[in-house]
XYZ file of C-alpha atoms in Angstrom:
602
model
C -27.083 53.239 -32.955
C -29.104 50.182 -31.455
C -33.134 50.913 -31.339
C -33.738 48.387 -28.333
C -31.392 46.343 -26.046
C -32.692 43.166 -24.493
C -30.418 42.673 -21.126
C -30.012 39.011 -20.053
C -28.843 39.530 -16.480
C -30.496 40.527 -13.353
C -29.996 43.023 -10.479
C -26.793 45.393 -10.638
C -25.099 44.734 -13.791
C -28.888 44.812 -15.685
C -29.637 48.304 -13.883
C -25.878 49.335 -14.908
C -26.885 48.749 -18.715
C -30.581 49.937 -18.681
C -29.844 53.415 -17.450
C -26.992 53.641 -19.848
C -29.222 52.933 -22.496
C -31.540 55.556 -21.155
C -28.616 58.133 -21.559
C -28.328 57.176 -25.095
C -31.644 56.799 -26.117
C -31.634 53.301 -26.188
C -35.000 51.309 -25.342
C -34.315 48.116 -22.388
C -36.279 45.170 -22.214
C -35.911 42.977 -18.926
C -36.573 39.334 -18.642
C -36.733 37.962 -14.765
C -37.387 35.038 -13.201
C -40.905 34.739 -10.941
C -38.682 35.145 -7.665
C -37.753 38.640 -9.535
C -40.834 39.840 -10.472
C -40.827 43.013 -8.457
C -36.939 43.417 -8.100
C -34.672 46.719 -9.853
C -33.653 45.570 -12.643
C -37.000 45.219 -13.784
C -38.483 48.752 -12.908
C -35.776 49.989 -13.963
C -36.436 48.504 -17.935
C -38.885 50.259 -19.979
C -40.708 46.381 -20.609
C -40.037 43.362 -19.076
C -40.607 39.316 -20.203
C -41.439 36.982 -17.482
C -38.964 34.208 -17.887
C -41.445 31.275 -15.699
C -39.414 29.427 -13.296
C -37.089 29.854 -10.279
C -33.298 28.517 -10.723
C -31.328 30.197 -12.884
C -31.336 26.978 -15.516
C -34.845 27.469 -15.676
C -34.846 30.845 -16.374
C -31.040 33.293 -17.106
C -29.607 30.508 -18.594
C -33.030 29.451 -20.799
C -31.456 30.688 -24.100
C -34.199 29.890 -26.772
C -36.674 31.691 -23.862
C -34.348 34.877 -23.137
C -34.179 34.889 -27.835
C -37.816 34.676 -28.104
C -38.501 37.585 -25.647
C -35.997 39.534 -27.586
C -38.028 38.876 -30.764
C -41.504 39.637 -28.942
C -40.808 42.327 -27.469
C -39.068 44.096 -31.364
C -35.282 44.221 -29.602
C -32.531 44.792 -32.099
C -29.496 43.440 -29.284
C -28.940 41.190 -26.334
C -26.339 42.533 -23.739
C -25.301 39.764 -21.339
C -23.767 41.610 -18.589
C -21.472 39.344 -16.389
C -22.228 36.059 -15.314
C -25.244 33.703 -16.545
C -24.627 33.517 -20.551
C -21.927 35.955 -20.756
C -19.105 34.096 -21.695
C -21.287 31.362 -23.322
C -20.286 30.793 -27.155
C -23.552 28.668 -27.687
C -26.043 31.578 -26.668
C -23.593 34.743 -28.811
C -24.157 32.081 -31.704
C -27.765 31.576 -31.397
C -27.919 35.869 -30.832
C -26.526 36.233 -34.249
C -28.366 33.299 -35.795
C -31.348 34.823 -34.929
C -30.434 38.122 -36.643
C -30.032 40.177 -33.332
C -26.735 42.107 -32.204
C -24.806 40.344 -29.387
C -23.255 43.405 -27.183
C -20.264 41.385 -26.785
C -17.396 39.438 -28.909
C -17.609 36.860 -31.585
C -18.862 33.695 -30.708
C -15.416 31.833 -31.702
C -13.492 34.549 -29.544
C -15.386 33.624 -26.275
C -15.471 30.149 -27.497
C -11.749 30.310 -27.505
C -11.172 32.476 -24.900
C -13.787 30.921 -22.390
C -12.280 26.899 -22.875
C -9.424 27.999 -20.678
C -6.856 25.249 -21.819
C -7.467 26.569 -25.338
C -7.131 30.159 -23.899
C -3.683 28.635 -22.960
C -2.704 27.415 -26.088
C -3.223 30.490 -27.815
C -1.574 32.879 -25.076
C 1.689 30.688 -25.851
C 1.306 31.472 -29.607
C 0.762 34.917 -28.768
C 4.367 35.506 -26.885
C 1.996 35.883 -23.221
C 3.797 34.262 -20.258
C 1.764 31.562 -18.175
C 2.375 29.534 -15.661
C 2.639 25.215 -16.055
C -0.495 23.909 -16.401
C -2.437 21.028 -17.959
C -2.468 20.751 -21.864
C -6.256 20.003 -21.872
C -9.224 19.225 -19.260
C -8.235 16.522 -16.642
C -10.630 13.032 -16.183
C -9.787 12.171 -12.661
C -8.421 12.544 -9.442
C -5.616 10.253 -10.557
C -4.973 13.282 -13.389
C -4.394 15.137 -10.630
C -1.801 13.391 -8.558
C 0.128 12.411 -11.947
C 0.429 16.398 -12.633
C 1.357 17.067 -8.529
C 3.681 14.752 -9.190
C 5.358 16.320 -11.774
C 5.268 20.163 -10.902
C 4.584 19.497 -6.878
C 2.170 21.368 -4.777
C -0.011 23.275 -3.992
C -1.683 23.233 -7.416
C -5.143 24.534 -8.292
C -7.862 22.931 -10.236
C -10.485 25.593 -12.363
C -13.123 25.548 -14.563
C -12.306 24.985 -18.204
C -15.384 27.044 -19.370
C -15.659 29.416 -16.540
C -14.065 32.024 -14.142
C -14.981 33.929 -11.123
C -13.324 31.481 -8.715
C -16.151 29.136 -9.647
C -15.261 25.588 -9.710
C -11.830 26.400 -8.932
C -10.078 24.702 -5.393
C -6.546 25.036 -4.783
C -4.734 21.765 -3.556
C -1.960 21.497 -0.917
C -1.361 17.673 -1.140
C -2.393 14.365 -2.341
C -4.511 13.830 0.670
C -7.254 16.581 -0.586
C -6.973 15.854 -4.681
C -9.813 13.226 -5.006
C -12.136 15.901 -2.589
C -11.175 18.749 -4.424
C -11.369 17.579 -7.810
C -15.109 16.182 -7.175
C -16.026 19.308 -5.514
C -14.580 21.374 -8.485
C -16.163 19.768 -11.012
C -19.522 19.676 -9.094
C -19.361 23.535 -8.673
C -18.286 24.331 -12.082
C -21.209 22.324 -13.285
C -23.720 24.230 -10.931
C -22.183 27.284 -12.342
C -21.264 27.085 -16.291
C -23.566 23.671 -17.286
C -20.027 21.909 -17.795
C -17.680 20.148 -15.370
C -14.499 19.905 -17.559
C -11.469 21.223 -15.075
C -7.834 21.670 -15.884
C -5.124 22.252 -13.832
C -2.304 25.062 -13.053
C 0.546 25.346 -10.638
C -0.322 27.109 -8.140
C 1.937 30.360 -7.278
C 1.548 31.819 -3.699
C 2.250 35.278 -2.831
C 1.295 36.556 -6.236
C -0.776 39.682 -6.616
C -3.949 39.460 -9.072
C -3.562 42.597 -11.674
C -5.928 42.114 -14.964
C -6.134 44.533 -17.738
C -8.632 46.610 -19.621
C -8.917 46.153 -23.467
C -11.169 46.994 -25.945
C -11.164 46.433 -29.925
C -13.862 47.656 -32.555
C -14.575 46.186 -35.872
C -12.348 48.757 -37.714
C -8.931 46.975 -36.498
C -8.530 49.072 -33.510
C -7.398 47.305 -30.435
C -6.085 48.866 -26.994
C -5.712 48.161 -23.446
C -6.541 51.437 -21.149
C -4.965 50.790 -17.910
C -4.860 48.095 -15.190
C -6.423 46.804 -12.181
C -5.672 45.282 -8.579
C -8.296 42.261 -7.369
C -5.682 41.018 -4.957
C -8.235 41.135 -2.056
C -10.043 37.745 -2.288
C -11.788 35.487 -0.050
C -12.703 31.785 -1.681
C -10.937 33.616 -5.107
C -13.626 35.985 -5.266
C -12.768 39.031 -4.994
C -14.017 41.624 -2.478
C -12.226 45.012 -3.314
C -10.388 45.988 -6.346
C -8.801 49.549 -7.473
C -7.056 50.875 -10.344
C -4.311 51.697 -11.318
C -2.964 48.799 -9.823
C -0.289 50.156 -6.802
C 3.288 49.882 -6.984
C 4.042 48.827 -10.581
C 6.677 49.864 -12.958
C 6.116 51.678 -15.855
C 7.584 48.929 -17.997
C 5.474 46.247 -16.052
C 2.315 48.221 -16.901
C 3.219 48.199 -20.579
C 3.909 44.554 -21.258
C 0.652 43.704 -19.599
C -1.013 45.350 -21.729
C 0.857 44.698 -24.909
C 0.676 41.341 -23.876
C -3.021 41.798 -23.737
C -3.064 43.175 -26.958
C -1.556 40.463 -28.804
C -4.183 38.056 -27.211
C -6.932 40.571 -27.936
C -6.006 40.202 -31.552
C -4.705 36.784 -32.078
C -9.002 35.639 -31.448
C -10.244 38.731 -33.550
C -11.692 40.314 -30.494
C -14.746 42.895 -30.584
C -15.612 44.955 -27.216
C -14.886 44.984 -23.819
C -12.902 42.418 -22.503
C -10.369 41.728 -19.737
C -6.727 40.160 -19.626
C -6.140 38.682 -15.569
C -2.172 38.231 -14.793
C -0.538 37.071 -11.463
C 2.178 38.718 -10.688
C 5.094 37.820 -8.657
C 6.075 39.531 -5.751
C 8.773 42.061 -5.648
C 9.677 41.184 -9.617
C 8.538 42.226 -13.131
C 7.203 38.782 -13.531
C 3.778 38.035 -14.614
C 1.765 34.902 -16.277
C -1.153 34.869 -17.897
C -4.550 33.628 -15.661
C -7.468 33.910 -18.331
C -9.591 36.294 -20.317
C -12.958 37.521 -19.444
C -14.744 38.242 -22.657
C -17.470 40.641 -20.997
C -17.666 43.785 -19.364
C -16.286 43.030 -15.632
C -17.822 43.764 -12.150
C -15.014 45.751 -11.386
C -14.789 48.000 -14.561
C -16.163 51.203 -12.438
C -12.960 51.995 -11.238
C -11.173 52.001 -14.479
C -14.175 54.353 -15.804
C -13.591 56.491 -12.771
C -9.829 56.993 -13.241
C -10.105 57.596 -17.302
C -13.303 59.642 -17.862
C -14.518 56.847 -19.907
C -18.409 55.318 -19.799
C -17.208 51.135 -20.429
C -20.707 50.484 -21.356
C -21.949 53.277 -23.229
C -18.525 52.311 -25.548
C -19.952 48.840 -25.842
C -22.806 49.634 -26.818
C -21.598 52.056 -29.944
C -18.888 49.295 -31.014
C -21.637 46.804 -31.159
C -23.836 49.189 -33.607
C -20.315 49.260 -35.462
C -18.900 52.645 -34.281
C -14.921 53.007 -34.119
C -14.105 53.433 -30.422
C -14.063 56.760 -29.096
C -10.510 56.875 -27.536
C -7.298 56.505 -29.513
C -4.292 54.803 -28.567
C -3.176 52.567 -25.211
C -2.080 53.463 -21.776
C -3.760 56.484 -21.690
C -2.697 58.120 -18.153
C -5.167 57.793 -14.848
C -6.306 60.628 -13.253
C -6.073 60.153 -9.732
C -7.239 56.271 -8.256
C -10.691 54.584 -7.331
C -11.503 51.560 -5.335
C -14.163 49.651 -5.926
C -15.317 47.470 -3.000
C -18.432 44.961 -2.957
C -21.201 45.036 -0.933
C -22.295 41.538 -0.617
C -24.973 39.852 1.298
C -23.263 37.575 3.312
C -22.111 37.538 7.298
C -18.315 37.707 8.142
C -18.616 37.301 11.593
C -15.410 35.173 12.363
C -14.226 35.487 8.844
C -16.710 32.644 7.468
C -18.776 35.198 4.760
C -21.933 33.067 5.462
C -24.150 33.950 2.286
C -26.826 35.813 4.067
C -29.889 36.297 2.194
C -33.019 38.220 3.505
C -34.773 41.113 2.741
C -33.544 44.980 2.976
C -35.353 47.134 5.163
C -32.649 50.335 5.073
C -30.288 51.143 2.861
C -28.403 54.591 3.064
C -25.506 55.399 1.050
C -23.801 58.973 1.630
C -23.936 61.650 -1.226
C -20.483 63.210 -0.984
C -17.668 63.720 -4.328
C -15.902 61.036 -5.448
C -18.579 58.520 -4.400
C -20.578 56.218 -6.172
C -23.030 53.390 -5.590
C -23.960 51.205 -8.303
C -26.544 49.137 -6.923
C -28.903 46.090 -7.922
C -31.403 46.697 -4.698
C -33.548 49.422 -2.789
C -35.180 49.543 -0.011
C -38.141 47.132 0.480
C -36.077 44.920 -2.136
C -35.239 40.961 -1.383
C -31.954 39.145 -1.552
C -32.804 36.298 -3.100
C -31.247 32.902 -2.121
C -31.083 31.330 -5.941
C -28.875 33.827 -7.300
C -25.691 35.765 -6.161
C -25.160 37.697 -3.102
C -24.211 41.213 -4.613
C -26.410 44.281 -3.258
C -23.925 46.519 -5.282
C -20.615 48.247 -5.694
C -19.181 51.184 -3.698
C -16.738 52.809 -5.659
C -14.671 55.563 -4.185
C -12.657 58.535 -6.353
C -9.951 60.949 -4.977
C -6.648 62.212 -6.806
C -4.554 60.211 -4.503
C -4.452 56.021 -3.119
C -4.106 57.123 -0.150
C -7.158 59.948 -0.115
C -9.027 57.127 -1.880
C -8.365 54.926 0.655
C -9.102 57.144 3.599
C -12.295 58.409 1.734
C -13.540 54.990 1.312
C -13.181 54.356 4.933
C -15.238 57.910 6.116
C -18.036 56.379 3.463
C -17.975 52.784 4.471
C -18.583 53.998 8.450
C -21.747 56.378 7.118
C -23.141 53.458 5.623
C -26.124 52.005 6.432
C -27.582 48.419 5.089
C -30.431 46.758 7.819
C -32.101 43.461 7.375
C -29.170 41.405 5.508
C -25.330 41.164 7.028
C -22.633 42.393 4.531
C -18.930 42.450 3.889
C -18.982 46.199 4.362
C -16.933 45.560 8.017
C -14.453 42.936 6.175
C -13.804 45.673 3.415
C -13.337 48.216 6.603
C -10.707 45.841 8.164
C -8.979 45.712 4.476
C -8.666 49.227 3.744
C -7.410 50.144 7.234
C -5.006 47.726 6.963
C -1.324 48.851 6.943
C -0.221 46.078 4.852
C -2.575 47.404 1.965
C -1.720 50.679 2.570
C 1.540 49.473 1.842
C 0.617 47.298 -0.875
C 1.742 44.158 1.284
C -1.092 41.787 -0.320
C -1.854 38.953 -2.194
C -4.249 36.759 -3.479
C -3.972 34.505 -0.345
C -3.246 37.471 2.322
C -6.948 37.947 3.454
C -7.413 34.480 4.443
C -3.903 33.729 5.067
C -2.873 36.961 7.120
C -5.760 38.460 8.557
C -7.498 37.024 11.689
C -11.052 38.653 10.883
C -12.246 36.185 14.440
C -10.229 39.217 16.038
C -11.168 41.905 13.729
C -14.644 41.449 13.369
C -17.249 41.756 16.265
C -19.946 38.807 16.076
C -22.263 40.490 14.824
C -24.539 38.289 12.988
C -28.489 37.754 13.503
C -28.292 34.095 13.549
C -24.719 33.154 14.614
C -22.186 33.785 16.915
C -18.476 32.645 16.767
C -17.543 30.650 19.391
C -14.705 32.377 20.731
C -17.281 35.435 21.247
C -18.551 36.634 24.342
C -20.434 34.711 26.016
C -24.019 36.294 26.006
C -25.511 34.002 29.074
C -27.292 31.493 26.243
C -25.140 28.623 25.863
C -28.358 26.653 26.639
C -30.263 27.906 23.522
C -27.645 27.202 20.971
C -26.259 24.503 18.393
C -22.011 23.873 18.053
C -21.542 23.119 13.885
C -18.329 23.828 11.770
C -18.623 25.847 8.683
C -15.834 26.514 5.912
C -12.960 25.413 8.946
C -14.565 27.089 11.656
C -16.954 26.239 14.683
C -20.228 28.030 15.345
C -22.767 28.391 17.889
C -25.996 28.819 16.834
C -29.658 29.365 18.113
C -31.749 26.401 18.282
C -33.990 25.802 15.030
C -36.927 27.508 16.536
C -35.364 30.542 17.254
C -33.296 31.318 14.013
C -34.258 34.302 12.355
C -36.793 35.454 14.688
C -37.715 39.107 15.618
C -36.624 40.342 18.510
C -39.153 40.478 21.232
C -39.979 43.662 23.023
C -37.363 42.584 25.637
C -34.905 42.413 23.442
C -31.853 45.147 23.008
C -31.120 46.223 19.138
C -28.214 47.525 17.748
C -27.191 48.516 14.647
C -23.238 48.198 14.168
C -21.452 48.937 10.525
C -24.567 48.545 8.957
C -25.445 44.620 10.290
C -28.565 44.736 12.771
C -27.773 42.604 16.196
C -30.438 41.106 18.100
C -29.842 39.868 21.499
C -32.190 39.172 24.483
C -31.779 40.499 27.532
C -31.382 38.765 31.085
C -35.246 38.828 31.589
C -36.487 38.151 28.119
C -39.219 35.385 27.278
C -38.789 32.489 24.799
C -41.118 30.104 23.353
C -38.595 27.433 22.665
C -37.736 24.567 24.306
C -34.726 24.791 26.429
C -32.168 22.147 26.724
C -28.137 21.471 26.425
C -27.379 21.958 22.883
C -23.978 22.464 22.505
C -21.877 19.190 21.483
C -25.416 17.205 21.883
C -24.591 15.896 18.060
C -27.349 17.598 16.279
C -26.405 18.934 13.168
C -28.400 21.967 12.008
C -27.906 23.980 8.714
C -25.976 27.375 9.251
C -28.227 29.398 6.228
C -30.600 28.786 3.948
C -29.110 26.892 1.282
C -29.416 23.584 -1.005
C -27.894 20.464 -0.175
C -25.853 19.255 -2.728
C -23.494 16.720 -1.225
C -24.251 14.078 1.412
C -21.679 12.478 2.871
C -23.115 10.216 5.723
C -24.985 7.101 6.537
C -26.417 6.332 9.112
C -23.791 3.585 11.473
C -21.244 5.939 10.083
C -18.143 6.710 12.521
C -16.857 10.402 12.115
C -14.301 12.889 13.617
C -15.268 16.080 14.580
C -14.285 18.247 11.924
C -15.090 16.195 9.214
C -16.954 17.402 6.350
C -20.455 15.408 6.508
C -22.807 17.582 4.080
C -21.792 20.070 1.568
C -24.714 23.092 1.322
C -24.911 25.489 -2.228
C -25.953 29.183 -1.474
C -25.713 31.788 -3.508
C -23.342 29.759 -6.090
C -21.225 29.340 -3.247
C -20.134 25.847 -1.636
C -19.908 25.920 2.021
C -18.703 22.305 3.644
C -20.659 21.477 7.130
C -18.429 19.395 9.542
C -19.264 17.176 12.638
C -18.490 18.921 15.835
C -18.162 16.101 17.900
C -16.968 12.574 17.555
C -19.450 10.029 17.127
C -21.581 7.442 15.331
C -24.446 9.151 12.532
C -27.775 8.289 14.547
C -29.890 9.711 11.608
C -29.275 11.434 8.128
C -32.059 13.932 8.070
C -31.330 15.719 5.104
C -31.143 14.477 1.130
C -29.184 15.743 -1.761
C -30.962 18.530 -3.690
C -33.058 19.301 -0.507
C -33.425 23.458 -0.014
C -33.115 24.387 3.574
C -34.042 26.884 5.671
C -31.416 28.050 9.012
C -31.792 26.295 11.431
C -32.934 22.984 9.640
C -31.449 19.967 11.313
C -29.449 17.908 8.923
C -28.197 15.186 11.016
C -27.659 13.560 14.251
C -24.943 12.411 16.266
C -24.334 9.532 19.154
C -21.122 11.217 20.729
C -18.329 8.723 21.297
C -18.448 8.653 24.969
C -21.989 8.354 25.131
């Protein structure tokens, strides 16, 4: 067995491996940015390396740092989690070069694997169906329209050395290809260090079903059961449950045999994962890609087969046979996994929200779990991703599952950040997913979350909302499609006064002043008065304005990053830009005014 594991991840997935190491007797090292210096993950290790820097470039992507704190600090392995270096062929190859165990697959299998036009090309050897799709990365928008042409719309354009939904945008028609396929690459670059895209046909109305495999390095390889990550808002996915509903028996089986095959055509070691879309209402099903790490959703497969995913990683890595023998093995009962995000839904927009967390209160009951990356006193950070943690929910039936994860959601309690706790509510009651009515598209596409959802968000209020009596005090600006009223710059994020009315309402904290309350800020007509103000703390990493510049309202004139998420900021009025007052790669706080307006008529 492994003496010492150094994990090269943060928050959840880092506390997920440490304590499993615990359990086995394993010794954890932590590295962490200076931003992270006091977070979990690094309590939680028995050591931990500062890594000196703030981004993630400078400091969970700094491979020769994260090798050399393995080597100081006596650690025998590196386990990547999910995310950062995971799936990054360069860093398993300098792991092994250095004569440490990488708690993963070989280098040339996530090499393959992770260059997802290669993935392609070896899935088609391998007897796996797949959808049409590019036979190698794309060079420009004019790529783009030559392929539209030639399978038609929508199509989608993805990473070529990533997954996640980063750097992926799906395309309806010529008229958004040279936007999308800039944006794409820009993202993927953020994300995985390269900008290479390819392209796929898109299929609508499919349902997003990935399977669990694992191999050792005694020629064992099996797949152990399946997954549903149908629910998905900008293709990232927001709850996910196994067994996957309302499959066939035989449907089940070719996925995984299919998996198999891949699994072994690449010489895989470990955990990995095999994602399919399936058709509606048939036994079709193409191949998406492979995830060559342990997945953010693998709780629920662990829940439903008695099986620890990471302890099993761990032993194949010290070059143990796996535990378990044979494929399919039967689920006991079903678990949904649903994640708890950091980020404000009010009106459907998921606005990354970060911010510290001053209560956090998750019920102890059976068939509950929380695996979580915060505590109490504990700071979402705005440089990294938005995920406080994962509930994930047991019972012996779907629909128990279902109506215990509801009972748990509505007892939880998360102050001082917004999640997507109520959006996950609004799934899971849901009669079409009770019914298994869903799709990759049906939460954007299907669901009106405007009506669903009460504004409840510290900083912003969807327009169609109430009116609260303070039209005065706030700022009209468009976000991901939609418009927004928000407070003035002054007032963004402020405490509420001792005149002020509190409420706490699934787990989001709502501030709102009453009729007599005092405020230091000016007061004037903001709404529609052209001033552009950011609506959360983000980077901007797309400008699209100068100043003499005509533009429409609804027009996309900046482009903010936050939390590894792209989030497009459009003109609410028409007009002429007066002023640009924000530069690419500038960080931003809410409330920051980016740019101003002359309105047409003025």
């Amino acid at each position: 067995m492994l003496n010492k594991v150094l994990v090269a991840n943060r928050a959840e997935i880092a506390v997920r491996v440490m304590r499993t190491c615990r359990e086995l007797g394993i010794g954890s090292v932590a590295v962490h940015s200076e931003p992270d210096a006091g977070s979990l993950h690094v309590r939680e290790a028995d050591e931990a390396v500062l890594l000196p820097g703030v981004t993630a470039v400078e400091t969970y992507l700094a491979i020769d740092r994260i090798i050399a704190a393995a080597r100081d600090t006596g650690a025998d392995a590196i386990h990547p989690g999910y995310g950062f270096l995971a799936e990054n062929a360069g860093f398993a190859r300098a792991v092994v070069e250095a004569g440490l165990t990488f708690i993963g697959p070989p280098p040339d299998a996530i090499e393959i694997m992770g260059e997802k036009t290669a993935a392609r090309r070896v899935a088609g050897k391998a007897d796996v169906p797949q959808v049409p799709g590019s036979s190698g990365a794309v060079e420009s928008a004019d790529d783009v329209e030559v392929f539209g042409k030639e399978h038609g719309y929508p199509l989608a354009i993805k990473a070529s050395y990533g997954g996640g939904g980063r750097g992926m945008r799906v395309v309806q028609g010529p008229e958004e290809v040279a936007d999308a396929f800039a944006a794409a690459r820009r993202e993927a670059e953020a994300a995985f260090g390269r900008g290479d895209v390819y392209l796929e046909r898109y299929i609508q109305n499919a349902r997003h079903v990935e399977v669990q495999v694992f191999a050792d390095r005694h020629g064992n390889v099996v797949w152990l059961g399946d997954r549903d990550c149908s629910v998905q808002r900008r293709h990232q996915k927001l709850v996910e449950e196994a067994p996957a509903p309302g499959l066939s028996a035989g449907l089940r089986a070719a996925m995984g045999e299919a998996s198999v095959r891949l699994a072994r055509a690449v010489d895989y070691v470990g955990a990995g994962t095999v994602e399919f879309l399936v058709e509606a209402d048939s036994e079709r099903f193409y191949f998406l890609e492979m995830n060559t790490r342990i997945q953010v959703e693998h709780p629920v497969t662990e829940l439903t087969l008695g099986i620890d995913l990471v302890a099993e990683q761990l032993r194949v890595a010290a070059g143990e046979p796996l535990s378990f023998a044979g494929s399919g093995p039967a689920p006991r009962g079903h678990a949904i996994e649903v994640r708890v995000n950091a980020e404000d839904v009010a009106g459907g927009a998921f606005r990354p929200s970060p911010g510290p967390v001053r209560t956090l209160s998750v019920p102890q009951r059976t068939g509950v779990r929380f695996d979580a990356g915060y505590q109490v006193g504990d700071e979402v950070l705005p440089y990294y991703d938005s995920l406080i943690g994962k509930l994930i929910i047991w019972a012996p039936s779907r629909d128990h599952a279902i109506d215990r994860a509801l009972q748990t959601i509505g007892q939880v309690i998360i102050e001082g950040v917004p999640t997507t706790l109520p959006a996950a509510a609004v799934v899971l009651d849901h009669a079409d997913f009770r019914a298994v009515r869903i799709g990759t598209r049906w939460l954007e596409n299907d669901i009106n979350l405007v009506d669903l959802l009460p504004p409840v968000s510290p900083a912003v209020s969807e327009v169609e909302a109430e009116d609260d009596g303070y039209e005065d005090d706030r700022q009209e600006v468009w976000v991901a499609g939609r418009r927004y009223l928000i407070p003035l710059p002054a007032l963004v994020g402020a405490e509420p006064q001792p005149d002020s009315d509190v409420s706490v309402a699934d787990g989001n904290r709502r501030a709102r002043t009453t009729s007599g309350g005092k405020r230091d800020a000016v007061r004037r007509k903001a709404v529609g008065s052209g001033t552009v103000t950011s609506p959360m703390q983000g980077t901007v990493v797309k400008v699209n304005i100068v100043p003499g510049q005509k533009v429409s309202e609804g027009e996309v004139i900046l482009v903010l990053e936050a939390m590894k998420m792209e989030n497009p900021v459009r003109a609410a009025i028409d007009g002429t830009i007066a002023s640009v007052l924000a530069q690419q790669g500038q960080s931003v706080p809410a409330g920051t005014a980016l740019a101003e307006i002359t309105p047409a008529d003025a």
